[in-house]
Tab-separated table of N, CA and C in Angstrom:
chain	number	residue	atom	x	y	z
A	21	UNK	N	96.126	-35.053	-25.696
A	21	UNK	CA	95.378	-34.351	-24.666
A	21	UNK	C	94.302	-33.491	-25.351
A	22	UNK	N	93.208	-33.652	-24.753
A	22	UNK	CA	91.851	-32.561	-25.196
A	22	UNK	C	92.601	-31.112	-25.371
A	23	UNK	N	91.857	-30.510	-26.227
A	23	UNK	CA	92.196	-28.726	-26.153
A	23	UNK	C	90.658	-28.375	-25.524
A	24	UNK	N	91.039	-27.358	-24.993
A	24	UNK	CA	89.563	-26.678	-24.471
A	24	UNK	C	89.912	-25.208	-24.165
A	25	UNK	N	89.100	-24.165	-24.872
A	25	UNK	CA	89.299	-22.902	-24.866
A	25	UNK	C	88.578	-22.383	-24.256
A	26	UNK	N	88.911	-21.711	-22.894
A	26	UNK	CA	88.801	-20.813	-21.858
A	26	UNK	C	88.587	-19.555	-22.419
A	27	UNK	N	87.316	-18.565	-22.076
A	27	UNK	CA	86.851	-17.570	-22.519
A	27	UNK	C	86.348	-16.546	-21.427
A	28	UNK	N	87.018	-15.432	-21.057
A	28	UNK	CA	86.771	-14.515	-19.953
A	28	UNK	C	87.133	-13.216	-20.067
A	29	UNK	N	86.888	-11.967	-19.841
A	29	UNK	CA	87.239	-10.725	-19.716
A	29	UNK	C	88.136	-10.863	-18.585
A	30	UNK	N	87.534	-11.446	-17.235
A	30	UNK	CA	88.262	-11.345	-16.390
A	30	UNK	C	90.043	-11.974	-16.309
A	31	UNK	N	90.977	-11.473	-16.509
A	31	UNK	CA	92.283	-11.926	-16.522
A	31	UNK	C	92.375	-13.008	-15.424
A	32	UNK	N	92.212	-12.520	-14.014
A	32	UNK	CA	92.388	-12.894	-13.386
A	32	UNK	C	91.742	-14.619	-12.928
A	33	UNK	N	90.215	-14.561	-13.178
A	33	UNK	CA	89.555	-15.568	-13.396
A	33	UNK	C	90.123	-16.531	-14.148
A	34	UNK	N	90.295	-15.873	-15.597
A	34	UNK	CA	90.631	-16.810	-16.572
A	34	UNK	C	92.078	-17.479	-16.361
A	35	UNK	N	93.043	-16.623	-15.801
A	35	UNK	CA	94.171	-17.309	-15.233
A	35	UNK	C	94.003	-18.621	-14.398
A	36	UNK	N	93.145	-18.199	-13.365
A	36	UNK	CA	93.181	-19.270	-12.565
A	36	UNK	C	92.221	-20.182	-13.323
A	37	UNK	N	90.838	-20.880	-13.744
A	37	UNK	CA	90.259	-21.458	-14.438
A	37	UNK	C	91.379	-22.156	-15.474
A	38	UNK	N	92.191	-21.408	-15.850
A	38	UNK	CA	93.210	-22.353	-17.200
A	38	UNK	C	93.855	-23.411	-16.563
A	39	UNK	N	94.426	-22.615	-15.286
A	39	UNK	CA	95.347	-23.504	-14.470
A	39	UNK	C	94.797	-24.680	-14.127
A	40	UNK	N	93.601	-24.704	-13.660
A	40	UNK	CA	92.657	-25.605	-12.774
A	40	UNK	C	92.529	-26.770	-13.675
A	41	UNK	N	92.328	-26.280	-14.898
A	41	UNK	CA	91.782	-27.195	-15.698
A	41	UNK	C	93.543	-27.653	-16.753
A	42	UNK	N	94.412	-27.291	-16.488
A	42	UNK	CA	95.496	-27.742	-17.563
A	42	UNK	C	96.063	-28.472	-17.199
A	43	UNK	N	95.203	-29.118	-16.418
A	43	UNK	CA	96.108	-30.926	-15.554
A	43	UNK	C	95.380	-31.938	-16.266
A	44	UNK	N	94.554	-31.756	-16.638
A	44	UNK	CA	93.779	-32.318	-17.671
A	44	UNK	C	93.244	-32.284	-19.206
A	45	UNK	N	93.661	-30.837	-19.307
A	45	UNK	CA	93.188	-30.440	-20.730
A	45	UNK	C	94.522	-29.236	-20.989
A	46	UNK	N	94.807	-29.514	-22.555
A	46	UNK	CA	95.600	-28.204	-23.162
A	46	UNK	C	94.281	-26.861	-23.445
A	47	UNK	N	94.633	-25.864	-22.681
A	47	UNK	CA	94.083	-24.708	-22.397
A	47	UNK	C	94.671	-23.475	-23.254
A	48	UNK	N	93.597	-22.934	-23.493
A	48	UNK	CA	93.689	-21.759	-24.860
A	48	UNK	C	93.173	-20.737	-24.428
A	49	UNK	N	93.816	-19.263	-23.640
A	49	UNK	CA	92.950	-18.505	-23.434
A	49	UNK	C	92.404	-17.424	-24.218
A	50	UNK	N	91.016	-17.016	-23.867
A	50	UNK	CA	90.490	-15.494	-25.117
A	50	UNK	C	90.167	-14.936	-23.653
A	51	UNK	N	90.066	-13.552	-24.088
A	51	UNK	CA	89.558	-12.497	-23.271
A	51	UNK	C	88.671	-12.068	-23.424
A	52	UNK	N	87.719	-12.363	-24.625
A	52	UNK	CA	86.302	-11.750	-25.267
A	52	UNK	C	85.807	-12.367	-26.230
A	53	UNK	N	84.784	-12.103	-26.609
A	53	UNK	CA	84.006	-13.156	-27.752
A	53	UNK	C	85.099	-12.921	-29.199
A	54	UNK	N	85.540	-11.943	-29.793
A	54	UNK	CA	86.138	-11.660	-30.970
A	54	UNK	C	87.495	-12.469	-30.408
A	55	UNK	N	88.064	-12.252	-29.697
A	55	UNK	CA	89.378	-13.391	-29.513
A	55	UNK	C	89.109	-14.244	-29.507
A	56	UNK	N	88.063	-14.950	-29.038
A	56	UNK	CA	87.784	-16.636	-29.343
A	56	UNK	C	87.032	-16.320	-30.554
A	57	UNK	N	86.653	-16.388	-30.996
A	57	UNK	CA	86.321	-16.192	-32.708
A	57	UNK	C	87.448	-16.021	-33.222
A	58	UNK	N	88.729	-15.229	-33.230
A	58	UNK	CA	89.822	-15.156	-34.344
A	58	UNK	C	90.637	-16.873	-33.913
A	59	UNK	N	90.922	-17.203	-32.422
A	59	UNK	CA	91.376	-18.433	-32.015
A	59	UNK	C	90.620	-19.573	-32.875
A	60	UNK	N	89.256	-19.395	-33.032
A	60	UNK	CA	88.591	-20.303	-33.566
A	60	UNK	C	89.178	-21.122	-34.650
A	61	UNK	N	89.123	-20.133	-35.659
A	61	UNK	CA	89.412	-20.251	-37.343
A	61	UNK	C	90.620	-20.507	-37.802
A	62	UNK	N	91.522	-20.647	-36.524
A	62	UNK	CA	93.148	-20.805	-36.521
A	62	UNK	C	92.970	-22.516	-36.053
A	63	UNK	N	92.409	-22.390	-35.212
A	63	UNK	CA	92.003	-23.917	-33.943
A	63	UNK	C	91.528	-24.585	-33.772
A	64	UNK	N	91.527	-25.880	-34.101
A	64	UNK	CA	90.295	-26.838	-33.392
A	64	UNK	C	90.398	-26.880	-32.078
A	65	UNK	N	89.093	-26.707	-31.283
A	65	UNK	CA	89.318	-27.273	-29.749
A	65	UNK	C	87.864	-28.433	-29.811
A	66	UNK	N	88.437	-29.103	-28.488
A	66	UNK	CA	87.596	-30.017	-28.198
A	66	UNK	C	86.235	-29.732	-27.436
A	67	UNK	N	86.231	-28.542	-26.391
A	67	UNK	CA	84.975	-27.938	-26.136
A	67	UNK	C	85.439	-26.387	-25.601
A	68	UNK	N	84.601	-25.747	-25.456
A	68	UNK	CA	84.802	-24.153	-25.198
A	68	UNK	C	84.036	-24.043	-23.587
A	69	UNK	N	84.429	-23.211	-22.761
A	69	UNK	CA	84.082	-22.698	-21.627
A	69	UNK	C	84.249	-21.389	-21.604
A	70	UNK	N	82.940	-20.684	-21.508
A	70	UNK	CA	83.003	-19.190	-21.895
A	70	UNK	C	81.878	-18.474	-20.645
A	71	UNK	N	82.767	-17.581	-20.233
A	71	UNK	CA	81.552	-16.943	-19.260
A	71	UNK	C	80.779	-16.313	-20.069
A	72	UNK	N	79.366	-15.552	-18.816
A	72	UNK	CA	78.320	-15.172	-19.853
A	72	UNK	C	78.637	-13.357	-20.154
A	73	UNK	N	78.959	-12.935	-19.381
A	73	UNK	CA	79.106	-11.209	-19.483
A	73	UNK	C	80.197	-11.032	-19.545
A	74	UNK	N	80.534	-10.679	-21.022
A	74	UNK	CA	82.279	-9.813	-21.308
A	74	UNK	C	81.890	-8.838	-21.480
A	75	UNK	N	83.279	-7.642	-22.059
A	75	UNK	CA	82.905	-6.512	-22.495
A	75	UNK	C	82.391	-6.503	-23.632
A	76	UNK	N	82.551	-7.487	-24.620
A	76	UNK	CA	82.600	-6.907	-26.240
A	76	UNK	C	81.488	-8.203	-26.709
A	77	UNK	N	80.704	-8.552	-25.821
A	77	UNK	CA	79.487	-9.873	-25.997
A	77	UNK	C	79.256	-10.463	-25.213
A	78	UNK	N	78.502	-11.271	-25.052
A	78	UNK	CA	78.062	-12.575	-24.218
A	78	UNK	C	78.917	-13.863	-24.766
A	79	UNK	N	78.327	-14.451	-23.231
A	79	UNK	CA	78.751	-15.902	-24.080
A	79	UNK	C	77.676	-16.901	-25.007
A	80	UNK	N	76.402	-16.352	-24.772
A	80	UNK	CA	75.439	-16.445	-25.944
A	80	UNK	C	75.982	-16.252	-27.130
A	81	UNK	N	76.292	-14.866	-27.057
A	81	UNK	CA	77.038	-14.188	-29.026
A	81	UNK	C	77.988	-15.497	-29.745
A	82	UNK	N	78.285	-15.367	-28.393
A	82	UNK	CA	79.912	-16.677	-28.890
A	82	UNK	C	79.124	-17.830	-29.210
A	83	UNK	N	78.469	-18.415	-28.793
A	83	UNK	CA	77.594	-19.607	-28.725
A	83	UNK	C	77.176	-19.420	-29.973
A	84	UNK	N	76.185	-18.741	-30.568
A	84	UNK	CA	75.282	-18.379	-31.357
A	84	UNK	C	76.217	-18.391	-32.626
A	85	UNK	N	77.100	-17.595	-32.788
A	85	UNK	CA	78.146	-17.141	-34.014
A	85	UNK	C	79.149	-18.681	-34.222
A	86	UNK	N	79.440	-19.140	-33.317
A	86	UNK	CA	80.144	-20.209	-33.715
A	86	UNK	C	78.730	-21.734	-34.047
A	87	UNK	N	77.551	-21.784	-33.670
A	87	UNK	CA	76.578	-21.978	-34.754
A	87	UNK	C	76.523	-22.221	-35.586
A	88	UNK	N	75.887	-21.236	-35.970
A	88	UNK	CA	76.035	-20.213	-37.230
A	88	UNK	C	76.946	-20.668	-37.935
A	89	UNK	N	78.206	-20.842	-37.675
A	89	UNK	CA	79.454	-21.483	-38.286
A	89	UNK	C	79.161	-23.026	-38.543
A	90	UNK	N	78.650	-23.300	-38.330
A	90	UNK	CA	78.235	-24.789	-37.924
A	90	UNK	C	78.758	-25.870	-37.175
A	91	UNK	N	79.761	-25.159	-36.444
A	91	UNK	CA	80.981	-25.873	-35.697
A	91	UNK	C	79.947	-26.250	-33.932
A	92	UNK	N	79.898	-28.153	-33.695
A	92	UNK	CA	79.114	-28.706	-32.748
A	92	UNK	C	79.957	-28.333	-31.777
A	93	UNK	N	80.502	-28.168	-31.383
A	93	UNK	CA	81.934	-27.800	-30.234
A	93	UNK	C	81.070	-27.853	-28.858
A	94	UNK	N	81.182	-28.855	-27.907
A	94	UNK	CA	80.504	-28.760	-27.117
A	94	UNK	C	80.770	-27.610	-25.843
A	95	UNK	N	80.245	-26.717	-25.399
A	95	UNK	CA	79.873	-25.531	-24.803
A	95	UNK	C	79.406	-25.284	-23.127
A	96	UNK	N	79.852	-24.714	-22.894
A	96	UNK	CA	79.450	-24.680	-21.121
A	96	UNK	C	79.852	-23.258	-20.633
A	97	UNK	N	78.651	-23.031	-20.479
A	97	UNK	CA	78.539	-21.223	-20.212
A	97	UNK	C	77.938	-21.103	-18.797
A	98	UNK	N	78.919	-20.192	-18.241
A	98	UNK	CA	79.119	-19.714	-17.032
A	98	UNK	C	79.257	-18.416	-16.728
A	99	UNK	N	78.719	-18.414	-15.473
A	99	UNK	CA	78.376	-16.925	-14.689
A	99	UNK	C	78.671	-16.461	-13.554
A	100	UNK	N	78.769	-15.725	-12.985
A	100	UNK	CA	78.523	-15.424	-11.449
A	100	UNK	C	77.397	-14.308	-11.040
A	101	UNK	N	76.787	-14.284	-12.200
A	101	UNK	CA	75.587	-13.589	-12.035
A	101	UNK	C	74.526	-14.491	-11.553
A	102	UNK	N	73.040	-13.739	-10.997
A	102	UNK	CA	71.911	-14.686	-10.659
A	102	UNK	C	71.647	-15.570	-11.726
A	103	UNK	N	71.392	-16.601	-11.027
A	103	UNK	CA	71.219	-17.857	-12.277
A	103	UNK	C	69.851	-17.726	-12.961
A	104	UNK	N	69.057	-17.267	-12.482
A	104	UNK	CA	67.786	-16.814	-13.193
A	104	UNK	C	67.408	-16.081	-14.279
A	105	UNK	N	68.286	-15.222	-14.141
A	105	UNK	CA	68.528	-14.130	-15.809
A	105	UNK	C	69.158	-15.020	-16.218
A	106	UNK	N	69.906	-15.618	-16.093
A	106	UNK	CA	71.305	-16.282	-17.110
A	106	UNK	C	70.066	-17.572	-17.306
A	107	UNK	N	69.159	-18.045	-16.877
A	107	UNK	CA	68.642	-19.042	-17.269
A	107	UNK	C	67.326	-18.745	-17.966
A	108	UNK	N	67.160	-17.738	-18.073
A	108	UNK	CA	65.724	-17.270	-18.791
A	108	UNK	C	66.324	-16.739	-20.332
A	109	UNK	N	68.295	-15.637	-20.568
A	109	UNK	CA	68.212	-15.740	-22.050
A	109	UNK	C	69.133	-17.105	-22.495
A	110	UNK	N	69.202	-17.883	-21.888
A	110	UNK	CA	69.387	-18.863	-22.104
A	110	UNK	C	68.357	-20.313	-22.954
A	111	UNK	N	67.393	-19.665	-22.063
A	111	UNK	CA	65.716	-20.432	-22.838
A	111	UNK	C	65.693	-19.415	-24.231
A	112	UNK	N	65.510	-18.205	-23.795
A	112	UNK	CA	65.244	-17.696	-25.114
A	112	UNK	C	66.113	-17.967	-26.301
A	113	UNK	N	67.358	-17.868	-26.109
A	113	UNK	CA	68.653	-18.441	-26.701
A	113	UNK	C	68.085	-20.075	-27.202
A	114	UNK	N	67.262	-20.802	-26.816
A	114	UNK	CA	67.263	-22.191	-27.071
A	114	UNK	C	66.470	-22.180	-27.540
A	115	UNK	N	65.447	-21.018	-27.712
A	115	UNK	CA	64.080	-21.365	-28.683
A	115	UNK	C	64.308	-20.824	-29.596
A	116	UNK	N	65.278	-20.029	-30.235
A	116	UNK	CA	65.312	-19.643	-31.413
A	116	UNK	C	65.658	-20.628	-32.529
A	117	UNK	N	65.351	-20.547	-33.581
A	117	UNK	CA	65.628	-21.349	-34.521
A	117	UNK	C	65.767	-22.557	-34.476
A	118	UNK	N	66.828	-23.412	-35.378
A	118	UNK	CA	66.755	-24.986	-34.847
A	118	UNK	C	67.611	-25.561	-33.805
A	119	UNK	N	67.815	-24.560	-33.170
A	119	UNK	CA	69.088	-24.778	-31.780
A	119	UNK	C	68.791	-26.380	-31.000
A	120	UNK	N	69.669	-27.208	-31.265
A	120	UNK	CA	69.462	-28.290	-29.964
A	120	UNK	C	70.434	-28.487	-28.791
A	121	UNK	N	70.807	-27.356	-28.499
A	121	UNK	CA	71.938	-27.111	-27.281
A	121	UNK	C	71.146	-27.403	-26.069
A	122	UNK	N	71.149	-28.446	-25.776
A	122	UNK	CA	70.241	-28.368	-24.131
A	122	UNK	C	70.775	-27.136	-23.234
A	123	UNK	N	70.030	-26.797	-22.229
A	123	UNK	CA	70.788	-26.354	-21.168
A	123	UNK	C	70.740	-26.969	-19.787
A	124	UNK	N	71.666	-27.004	-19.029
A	124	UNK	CA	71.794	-27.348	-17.983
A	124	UNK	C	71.910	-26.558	-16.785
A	125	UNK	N	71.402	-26.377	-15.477
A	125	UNK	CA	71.790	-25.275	-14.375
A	125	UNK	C	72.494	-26.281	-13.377
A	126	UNK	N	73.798	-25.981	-12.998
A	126	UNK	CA	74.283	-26.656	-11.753
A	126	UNK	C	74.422	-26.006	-10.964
């Protein structure tokens, strides 16, 4: 079975999101960007789902730092904020450096 690590401040969210998705995938939860970063280096997962506003980072930071790491881990960052901010540092996020992370808005 795929692993896929679930990334949220919100407990509650992230509870339900694990559930939703652990009929199909083995689910790993973090509560903030530094918990999925320490999960990381312990873990392979098969892709990460990370909202965009925690307390202790974005899901950019997370994005960006695991990079940086050089780890391709495919990524899907989510919000419940207006999709317009989340899609404008998202561009900016994609023009930096040699980033080829498309983005997508659904």
């Amino acid at each position: 079975m795929k692993r896929i690590l679930v990334v949220d401040d919100n407990t509650e969210y992230l509870q339900v999101l694990s559930s939703v998705l652990s009929g199909d995938f083995d689910t790993i939860k973090a509560t903030g960007v530094k918990e999925a970063l320490d999960i990381l280096q312990a873990v392979t997962v098969d892709a990460i789902c990370s909202d965009f506003n925690m307390k202790d980072g974005t899901g950019l930071d997370l994005l960006e730092k695991i990079r940086h790491k050089g780890l391709r881990t495919p990524f899907l960052l989510m919000s419940g904020d207006d999709s317009r901010t989340l899609e404008q540092k998202a561009k900016v996020f994609k023009g930096q450096g040699n980033n080829t992370d498309v983005l997508r808005l659904i």
